[in-house]
mmCIF file of C-alpha atoms and ligand atoms in Angstrom:
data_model
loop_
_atom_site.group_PDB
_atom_site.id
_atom_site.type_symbol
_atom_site.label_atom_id
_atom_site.label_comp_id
_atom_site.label_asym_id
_atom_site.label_seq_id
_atom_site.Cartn_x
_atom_site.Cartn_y
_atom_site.Cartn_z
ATOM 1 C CA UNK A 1 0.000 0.000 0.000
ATOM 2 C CA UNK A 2 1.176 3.472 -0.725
ATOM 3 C CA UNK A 3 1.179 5.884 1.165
ATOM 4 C CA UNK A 4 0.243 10.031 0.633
ATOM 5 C CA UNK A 5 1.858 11.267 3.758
ATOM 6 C CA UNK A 6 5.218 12.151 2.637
ATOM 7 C CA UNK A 7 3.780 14.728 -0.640
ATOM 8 C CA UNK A 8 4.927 18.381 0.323
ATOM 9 C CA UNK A 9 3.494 21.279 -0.807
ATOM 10 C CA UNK A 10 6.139 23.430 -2.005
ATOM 11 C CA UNK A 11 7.568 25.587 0.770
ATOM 12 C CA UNK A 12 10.988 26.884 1.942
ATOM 13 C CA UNK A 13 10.499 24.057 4.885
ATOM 14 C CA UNK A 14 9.964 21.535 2.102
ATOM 15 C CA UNK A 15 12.248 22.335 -0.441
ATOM 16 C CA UNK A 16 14.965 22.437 2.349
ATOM 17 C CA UNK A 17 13.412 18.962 4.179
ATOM 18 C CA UNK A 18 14.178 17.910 -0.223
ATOM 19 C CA UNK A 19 17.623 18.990 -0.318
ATOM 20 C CA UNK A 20 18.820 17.689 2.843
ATOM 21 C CA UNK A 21 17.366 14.194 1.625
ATOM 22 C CA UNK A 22 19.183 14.554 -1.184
ATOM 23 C CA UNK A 23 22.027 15.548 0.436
ATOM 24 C CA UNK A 24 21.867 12.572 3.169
ATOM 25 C CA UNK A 25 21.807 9.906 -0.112
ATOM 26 C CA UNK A 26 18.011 9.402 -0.105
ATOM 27 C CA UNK A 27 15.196 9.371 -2.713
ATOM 28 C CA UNK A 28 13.195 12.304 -3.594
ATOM 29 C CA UNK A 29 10.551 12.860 -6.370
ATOM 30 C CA UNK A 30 10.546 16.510 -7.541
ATOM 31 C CA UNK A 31 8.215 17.954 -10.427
ATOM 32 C CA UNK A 32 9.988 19.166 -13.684
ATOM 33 C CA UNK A 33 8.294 20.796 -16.565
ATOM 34 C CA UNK A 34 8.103 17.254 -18.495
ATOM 35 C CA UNK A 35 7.093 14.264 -15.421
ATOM 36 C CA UNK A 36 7.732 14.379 -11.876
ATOM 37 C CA UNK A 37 11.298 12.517 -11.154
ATOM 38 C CA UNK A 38 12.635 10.086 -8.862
ATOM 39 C CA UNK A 39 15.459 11.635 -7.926
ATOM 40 C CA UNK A 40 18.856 11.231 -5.774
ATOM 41 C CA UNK A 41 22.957 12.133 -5.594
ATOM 42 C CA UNK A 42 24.029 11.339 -9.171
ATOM 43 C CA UNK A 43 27.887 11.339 -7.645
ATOM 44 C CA UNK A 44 26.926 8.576 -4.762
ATOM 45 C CA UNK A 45 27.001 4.919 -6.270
ATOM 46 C CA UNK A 46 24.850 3.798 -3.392
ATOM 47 C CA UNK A 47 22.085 6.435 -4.219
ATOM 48 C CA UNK A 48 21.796 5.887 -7.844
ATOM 49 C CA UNK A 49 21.497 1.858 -7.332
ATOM 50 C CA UNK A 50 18.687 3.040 -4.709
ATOM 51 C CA UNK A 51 16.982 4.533 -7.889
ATOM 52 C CA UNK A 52 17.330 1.814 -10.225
ATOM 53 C CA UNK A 53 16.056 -0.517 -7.178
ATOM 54 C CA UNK A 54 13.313 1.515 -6.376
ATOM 55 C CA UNK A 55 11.725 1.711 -10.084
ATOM 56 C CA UNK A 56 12.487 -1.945 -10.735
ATOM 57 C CA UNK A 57 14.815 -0.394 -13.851
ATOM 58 C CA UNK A 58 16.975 -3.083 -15.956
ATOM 59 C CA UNK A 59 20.873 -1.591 -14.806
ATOM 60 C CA UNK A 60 21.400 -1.303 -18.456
ATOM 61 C CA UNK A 61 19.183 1.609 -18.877
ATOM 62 C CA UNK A 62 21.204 4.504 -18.314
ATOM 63 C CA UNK A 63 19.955 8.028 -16.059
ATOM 64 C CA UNK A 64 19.703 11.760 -16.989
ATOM 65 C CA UNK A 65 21.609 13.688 -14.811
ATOM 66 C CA UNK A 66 20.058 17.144 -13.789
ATOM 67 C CA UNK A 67 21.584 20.436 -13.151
ATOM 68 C CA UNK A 68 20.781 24.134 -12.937
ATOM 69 C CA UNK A 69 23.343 25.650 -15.527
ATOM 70 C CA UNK A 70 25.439 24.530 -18.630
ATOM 71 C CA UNK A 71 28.510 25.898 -16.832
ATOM 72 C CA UNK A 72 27.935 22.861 -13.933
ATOM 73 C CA UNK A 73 27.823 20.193 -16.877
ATOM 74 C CA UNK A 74 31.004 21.808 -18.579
ATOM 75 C CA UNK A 75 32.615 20.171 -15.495
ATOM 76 C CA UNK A 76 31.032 16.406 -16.169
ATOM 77 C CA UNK A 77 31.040 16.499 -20.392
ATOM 78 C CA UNK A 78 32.644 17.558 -23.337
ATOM 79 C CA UNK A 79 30.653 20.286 -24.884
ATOM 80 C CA UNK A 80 31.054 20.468 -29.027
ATOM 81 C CA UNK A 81 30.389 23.728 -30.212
ATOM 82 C CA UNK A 82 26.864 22.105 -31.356
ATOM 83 C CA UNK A 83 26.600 21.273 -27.939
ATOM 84 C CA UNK A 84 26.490 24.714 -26.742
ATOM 85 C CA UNK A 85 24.452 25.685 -29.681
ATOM 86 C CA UNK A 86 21.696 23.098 -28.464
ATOM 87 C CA UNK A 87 22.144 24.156 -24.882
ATOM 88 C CA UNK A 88 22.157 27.813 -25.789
ATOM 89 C CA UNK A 89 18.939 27.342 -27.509
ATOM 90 C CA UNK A 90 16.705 25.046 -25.394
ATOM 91 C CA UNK A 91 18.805 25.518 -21.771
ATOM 92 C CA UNK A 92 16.468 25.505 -19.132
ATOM 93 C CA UNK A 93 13.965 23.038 -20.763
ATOM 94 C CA UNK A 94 12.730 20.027 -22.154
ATOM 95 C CA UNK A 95 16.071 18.953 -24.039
ATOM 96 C CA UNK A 96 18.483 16.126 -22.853
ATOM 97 C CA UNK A 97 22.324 15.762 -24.476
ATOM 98 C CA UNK A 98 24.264 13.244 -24.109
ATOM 99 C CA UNK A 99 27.895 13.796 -24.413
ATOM 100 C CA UNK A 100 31.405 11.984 -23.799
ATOM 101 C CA UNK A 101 31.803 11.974 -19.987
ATOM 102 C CA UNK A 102 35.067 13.791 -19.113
ATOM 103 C CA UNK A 103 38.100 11.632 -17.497
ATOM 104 C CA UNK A 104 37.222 13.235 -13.722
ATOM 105 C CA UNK A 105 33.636 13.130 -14.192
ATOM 106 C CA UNK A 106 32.014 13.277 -11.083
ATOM 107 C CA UNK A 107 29.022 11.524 -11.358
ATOM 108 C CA UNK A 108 28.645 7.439 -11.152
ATOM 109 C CA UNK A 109 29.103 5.470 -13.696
ATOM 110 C CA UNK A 110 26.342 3.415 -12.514
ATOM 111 C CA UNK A 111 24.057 6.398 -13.954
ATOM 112 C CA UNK A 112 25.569 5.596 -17.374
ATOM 113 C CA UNK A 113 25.427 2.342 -17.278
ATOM 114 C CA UNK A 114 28.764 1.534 -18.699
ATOM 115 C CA UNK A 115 28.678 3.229 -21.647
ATOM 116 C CA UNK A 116 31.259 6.757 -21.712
ATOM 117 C CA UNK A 117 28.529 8.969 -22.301
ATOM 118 C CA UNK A 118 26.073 10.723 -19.897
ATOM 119 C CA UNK A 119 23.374 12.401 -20.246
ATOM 120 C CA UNK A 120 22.247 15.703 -19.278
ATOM 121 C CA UNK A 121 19.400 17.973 -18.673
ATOM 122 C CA UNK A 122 18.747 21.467 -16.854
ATOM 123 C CA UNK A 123 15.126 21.781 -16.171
ATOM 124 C CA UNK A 124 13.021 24.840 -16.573
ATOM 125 C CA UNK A 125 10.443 24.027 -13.902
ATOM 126 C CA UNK A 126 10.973 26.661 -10.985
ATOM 127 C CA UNK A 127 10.461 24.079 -7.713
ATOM 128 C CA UNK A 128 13.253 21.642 -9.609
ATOM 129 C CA UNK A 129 15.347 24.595 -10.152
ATOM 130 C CA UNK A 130 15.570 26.002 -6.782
ATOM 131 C CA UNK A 131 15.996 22.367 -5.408
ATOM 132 C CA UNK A 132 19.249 21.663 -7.686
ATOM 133 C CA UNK A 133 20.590 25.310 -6.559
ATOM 134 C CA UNK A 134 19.534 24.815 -2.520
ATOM 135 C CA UNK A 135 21.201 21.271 -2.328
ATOM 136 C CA UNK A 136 23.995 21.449 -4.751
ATOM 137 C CA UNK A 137 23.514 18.017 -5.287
ATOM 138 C CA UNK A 138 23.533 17.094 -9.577
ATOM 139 C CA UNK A 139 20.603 14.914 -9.711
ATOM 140 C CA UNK A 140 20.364 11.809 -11.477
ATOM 141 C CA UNK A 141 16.541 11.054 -12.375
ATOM 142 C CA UNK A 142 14.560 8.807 -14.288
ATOM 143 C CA UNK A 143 10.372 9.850 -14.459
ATOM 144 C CA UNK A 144 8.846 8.349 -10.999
ATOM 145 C CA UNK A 145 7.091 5.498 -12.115
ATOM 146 C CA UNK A 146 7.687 1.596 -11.645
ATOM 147 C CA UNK A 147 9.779 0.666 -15.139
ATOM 148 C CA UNK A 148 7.909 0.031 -17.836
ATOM 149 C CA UNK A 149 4.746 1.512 -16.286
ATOM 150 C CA UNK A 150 2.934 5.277 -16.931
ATOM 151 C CA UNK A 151 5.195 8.185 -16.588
ATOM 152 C CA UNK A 152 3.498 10.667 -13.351
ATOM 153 C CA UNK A 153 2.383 13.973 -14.302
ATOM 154 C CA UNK A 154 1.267 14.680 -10.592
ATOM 155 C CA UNK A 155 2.361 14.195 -7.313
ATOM 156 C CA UNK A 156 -0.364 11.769 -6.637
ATOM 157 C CA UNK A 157 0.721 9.741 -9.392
ATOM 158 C CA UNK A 158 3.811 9.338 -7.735
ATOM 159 C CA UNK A 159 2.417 8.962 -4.623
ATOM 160 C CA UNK A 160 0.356 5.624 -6.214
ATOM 161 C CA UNK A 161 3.375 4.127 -8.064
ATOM 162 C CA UNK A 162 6.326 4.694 -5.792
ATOM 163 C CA UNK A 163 4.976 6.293 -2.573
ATOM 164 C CA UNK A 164 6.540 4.473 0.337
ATOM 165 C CA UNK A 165 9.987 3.990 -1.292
ATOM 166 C CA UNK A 166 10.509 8.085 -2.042
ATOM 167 C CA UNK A 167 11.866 10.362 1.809
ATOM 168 C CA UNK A 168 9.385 13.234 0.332
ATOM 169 C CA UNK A 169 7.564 14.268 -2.954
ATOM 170 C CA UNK A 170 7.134 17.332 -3.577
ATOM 171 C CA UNK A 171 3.880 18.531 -5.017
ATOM 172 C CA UNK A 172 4.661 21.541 -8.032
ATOM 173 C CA UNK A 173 1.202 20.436 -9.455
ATOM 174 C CA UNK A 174 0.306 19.415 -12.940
ATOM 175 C CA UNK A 175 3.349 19.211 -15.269
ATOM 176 C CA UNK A 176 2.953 21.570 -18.080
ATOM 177 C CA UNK A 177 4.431 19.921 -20.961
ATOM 178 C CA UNK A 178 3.349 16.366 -19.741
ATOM 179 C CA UNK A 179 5.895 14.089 -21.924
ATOM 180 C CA UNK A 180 9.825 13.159 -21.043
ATOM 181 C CA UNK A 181 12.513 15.278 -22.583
ATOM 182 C CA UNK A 182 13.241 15.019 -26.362
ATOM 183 C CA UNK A 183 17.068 13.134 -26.183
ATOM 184 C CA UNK A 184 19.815 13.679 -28.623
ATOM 185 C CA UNK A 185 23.394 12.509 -28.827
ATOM 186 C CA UNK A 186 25.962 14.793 -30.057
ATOM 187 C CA UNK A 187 28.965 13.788 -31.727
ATOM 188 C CA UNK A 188 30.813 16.795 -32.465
ATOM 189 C CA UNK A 189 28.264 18.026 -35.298
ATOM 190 C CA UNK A 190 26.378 15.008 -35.461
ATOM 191 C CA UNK A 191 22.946 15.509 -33.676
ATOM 192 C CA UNK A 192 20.948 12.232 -33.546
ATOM 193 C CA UNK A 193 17.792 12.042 -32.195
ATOM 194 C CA UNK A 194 17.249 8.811 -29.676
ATOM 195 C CA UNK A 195 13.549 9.860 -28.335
ATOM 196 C CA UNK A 196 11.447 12.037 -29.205
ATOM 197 C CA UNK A 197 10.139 14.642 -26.242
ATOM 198 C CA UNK A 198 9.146 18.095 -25.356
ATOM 199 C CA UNK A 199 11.486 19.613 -27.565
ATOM 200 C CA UNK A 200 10.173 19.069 -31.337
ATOM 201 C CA UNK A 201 12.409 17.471 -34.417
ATOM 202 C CA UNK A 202 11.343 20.772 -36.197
ATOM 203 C CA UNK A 203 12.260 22.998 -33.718
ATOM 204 C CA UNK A 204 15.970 21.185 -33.234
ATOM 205 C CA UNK A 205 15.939 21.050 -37.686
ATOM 206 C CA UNK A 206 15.401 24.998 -37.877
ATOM 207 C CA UNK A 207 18.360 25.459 -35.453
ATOM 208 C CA UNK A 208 21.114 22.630 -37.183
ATOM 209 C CA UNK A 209 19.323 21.616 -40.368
ATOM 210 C CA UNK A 210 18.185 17.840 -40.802
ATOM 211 C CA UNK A 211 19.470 15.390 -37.870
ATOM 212 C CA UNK A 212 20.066 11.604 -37.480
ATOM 213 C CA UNK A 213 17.690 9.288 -36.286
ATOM 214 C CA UNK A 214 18.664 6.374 -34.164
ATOM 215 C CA UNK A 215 17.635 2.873 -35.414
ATOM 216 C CA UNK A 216 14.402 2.082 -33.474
ATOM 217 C CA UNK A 217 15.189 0.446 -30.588
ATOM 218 C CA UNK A 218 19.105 0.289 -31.057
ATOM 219 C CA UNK A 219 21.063 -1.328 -27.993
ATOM 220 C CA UNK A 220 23.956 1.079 -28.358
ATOM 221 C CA UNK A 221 22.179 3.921 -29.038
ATOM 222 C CA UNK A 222 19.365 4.517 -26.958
ATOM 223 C CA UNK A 223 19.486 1.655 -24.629
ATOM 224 C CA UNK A 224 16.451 2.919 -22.623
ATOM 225 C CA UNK A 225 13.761 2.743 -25.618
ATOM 226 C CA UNK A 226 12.521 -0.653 -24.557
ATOM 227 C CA UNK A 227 9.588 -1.328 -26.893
ATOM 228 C CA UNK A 228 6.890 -2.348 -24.201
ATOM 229 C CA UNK A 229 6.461 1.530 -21.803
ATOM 230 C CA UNK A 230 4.856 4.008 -20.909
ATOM 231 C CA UNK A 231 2.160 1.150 -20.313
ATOM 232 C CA UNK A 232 -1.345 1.182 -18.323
ATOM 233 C CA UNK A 233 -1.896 -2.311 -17.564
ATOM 234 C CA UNK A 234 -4.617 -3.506 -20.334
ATOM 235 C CA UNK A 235 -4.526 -3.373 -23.652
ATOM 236 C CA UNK A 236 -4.315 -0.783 -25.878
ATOM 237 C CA UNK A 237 -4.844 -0.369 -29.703
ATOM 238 C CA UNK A 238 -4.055 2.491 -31.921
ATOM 239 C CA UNK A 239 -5.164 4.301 -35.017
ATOM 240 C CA UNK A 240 -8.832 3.877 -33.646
ATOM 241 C CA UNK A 241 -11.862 5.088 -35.643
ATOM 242 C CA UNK A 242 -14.394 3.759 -33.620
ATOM 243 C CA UNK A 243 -15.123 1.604 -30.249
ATOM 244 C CA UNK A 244 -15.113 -2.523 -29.670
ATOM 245 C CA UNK A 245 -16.970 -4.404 -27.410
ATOM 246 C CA UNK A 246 -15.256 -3.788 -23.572
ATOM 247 C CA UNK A 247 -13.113 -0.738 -24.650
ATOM 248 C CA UNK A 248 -13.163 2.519 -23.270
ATOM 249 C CA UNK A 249 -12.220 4.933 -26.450
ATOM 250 C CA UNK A 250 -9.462 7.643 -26.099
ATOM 251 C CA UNK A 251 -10.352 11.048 -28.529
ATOM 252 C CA UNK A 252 -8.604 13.344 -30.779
ATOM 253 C CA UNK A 253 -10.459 15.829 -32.133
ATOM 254 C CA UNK A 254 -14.041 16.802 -32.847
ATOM 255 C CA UNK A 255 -16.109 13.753 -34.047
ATOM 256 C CA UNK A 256 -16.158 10.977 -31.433
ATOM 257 C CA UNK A 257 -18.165 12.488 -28.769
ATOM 258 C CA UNK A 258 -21.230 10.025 -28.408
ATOM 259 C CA UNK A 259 -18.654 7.399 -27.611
ATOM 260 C CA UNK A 260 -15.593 8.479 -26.326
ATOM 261 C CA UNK A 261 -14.655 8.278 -22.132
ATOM 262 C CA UNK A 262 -12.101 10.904 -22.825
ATOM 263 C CA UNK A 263 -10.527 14.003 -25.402
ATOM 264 C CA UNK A 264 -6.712 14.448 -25.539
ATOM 265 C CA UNK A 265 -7.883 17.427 -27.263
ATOM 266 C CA UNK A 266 -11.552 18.067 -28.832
ATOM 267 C CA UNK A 267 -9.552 21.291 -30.530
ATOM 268 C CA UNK A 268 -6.715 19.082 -31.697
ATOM 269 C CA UNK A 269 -4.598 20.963 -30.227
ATOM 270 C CA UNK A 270 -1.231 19.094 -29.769
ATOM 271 C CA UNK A 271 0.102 20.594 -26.738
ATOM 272 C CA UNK A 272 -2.634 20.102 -24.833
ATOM 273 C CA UNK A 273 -2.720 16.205 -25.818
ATOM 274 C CA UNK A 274 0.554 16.301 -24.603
ATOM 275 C CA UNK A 275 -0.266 17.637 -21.332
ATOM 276 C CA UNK A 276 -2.897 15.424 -20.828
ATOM 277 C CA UNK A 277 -1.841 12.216 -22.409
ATOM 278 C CA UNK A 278 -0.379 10.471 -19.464
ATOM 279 C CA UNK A 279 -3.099 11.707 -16.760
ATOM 280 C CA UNK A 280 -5.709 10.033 -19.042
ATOM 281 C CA UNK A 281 -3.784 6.744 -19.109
ATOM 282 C CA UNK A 282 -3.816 6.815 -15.269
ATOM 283 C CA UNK A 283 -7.321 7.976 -14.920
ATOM 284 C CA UNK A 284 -8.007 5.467 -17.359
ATOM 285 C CA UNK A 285 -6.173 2.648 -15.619
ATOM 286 C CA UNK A 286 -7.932 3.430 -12.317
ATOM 287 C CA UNK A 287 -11.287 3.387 -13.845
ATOM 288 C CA UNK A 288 -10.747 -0.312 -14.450
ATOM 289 C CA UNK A 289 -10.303 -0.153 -18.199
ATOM 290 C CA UNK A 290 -9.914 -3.589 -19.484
ATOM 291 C CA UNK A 291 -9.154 -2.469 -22.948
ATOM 292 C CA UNK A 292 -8.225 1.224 -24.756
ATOM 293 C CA UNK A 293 -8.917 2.416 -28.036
ATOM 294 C CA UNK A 294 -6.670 5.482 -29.191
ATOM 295 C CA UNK A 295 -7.888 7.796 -32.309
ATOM 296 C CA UNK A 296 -5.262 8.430 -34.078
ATOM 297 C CA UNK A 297 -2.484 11.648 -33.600
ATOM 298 C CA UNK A 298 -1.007 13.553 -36.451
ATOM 299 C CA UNK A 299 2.528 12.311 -36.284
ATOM 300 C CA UNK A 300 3.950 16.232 -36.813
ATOM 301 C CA UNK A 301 5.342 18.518 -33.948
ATOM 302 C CA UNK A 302 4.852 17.359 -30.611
ATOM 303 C CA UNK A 303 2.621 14.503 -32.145
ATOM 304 C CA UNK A 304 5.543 12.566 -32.776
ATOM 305 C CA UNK A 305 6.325 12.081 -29.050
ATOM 306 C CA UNK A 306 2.711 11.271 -28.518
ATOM 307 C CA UNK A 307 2.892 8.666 -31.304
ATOM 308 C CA UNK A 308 6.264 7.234 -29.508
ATOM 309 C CA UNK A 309 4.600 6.687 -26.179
ATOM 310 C CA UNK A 310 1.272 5.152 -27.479
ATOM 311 C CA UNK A 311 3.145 2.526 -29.778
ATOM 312 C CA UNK A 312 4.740 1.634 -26.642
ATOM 313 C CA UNK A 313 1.746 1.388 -24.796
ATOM 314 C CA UNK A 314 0.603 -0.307 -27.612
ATOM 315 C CA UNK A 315 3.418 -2.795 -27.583
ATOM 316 C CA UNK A 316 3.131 -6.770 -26.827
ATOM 317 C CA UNK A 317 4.168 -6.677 -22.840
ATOM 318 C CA UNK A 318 7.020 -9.183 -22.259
HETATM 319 O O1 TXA B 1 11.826 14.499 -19.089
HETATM 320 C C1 TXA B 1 12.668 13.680 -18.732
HETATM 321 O O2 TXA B 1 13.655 13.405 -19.415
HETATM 322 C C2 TXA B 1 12.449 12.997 -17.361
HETATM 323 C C3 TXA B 1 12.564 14.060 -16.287
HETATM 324 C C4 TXA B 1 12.474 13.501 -14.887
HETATM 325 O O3 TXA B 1 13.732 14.808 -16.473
HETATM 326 N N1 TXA B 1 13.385 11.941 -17.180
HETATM 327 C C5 TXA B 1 13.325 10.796 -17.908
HETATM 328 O O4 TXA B 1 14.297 9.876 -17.576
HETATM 329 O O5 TXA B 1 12.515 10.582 -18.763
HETATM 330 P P1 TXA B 1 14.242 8.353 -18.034
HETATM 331 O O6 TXA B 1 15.273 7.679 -17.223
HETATM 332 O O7 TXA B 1 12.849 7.842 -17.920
HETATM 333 O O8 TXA B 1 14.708 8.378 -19.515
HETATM 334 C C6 TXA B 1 16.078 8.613 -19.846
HETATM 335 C C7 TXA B 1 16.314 8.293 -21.294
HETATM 336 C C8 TXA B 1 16.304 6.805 -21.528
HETATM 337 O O9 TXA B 1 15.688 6.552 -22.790
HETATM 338 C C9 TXA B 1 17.789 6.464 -21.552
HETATM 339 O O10 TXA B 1 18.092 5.301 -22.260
HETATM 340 C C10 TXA B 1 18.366 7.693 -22.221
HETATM 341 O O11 TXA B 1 17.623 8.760 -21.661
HETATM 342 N N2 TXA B 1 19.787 7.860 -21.856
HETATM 343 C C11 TXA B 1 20.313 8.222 -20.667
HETATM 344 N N3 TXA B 1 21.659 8.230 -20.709
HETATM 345 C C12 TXA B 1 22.006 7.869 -21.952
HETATM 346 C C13 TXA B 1 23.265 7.690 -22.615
HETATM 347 N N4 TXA B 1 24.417 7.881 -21.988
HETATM 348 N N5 TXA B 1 23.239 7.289 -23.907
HETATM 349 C C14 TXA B 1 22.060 7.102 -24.550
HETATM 350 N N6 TXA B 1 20.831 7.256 -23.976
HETATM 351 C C15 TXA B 1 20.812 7.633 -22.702
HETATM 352 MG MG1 MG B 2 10.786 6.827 -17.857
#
């Protein structure tokens, strides 16, 4: 059984109760402007196994490690001057780069899981900000859900999933974007995209021209795209123009009112399918659902990311 007690509303008392946790080695799940994480020391070996313990993550699946400036992870990673582009562009906010670890790296190598990259991220949401600057502590955080299961978007989906294994939680509300970070590798010049996120492909084309793509599912690559994610625990099927017997059908768009349970967006309006695609799974998952019908998303813009989770809801579980 979970348990509520331990989400904070966001106060000086909490944020400082946060950062000594962090501090002290201990779990803490913070809201960013993408999910809420589940977060802890990225430098202590101990803490970041707590993490991958806590989630039930495969150890192969490398972390994001968050900071509140570029000039902290110019200490950690090589920055290409594509690198600082990127970061100059879409520093604080829903972009993740990961980079060639420098020889006195600081940070585990547990959170990259072997490889001699790591990635990074500096969050835009205000409560994650001032708890990275408070404690000091560069946090390595993966979203705040048992692996393989629906990414939170509030503290009370945290609270559900992960409650009793977390020192506090801090409650920043509703995440406004409502998907993970759009990831990219750099190579010197060579930008490849390994999931798709917040951050568009458009908006990252406009700034360096076309990019790479990473194979789907490539180990090397992205070793954390594991097809079956991002998964409420019945079935789901996409591309949905109407409803089957025992589903509960998921809208997009004007046009499926008499039957749909829910709208992602009756304007079609991407961002706020975004926001709200991940609540719906949970609300959808606690109604008892024991099957989901998706309409389909325009795979443009921030539809791509949608597309990316629901084919891995969407994917045979293992
Ligand atoms: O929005 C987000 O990115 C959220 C919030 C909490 O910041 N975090 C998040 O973390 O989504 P996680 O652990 O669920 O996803 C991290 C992704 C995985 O796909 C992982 O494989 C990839 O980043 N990744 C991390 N380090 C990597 C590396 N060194 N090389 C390639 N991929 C890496
Ligand atoms: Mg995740």
């Amino acid at each position: 059984m979970s348990s509520i007690n331990n989400v904070k509303q966001p106060t000086q008392e909490s944020l400082k109760i946060a950062a000594h946790a962090l501090q002290a080695g201990e779990l803490v799940s913070f809201p960013t402007e993408t999910v809420y994480g589940l977060g802890a020391d990225a430098r202590s070996d101990t803490a970041v196994a707590s993490i991958f313990e806590a989630k039930g993550r495969p150890s192969f699946n490398p972390l994001i490690v968050h900071l509140p400036d570029q000039e902290q992870a110019e200490q950690l990673v090589y920055f290409s001057e594509t690198a600082k582009l990127l970061a100059s562009h879409f520093w604080p906010g829903p972009l993740t780069l990961v980079l060639p670890r420098k020889p006195d790296c600081a940070i585990s190598l547990l959170a990259s899981a072997g490889l001699d990259t790591l990635a990074i991220r500096v969050p835009a949401n205000k409560l994650a900000r001032d708890l990275l600057t408070l404690s000091k502590v560069p946090v390595a955080a993966p979203s705040a859900n048992p692996s393989g299961q629906i990414s939170p978007t509030t503290a009370l989906h945290v609270a559900t999933g992960l409650g009793d294994k977390v020192s506090i939680i801090l409650d920043g509300g509703p995440c406004e974007i409502g998907v993970e970070s759009t990831v990219v590798s750099v190579n010197d010049d060579i930008v490849t995209l390994l999931r798709p996120g917040g951050v568009t492909r458009e908006q990252l084309e406009k700034l360096l021209g076309l990019i790479k793509t990473a194979a789907p599912d490539s180990a090397i690559t992205s070793p954390g795209m594991l097809l079956s994610h991002y998964a409420p625990s019945c079935p789901v099927r996409l591309d949905a123009t109407g409803k089957e017997k025992g589903e509960t059908f998921l809208g997009f768009g004007p046009g499926t009112e008499e039957f749909e349970t829910m709208n992602l967006s009756p304007a079609s309006d991407l961002a706020e399918a975004t926001a709200n695609l991940f609540a719906y799974f949970h609300q959808l998952d606690k109604m008892g659902s024991t099957a989901i019908a998706v309409a389909s998303i325009p795979n443009v813009g921030l539809g791509v990311a949608i597309t990316d989770r629901l084919q891995r809801a969407a994917a045979p579980k293992k």
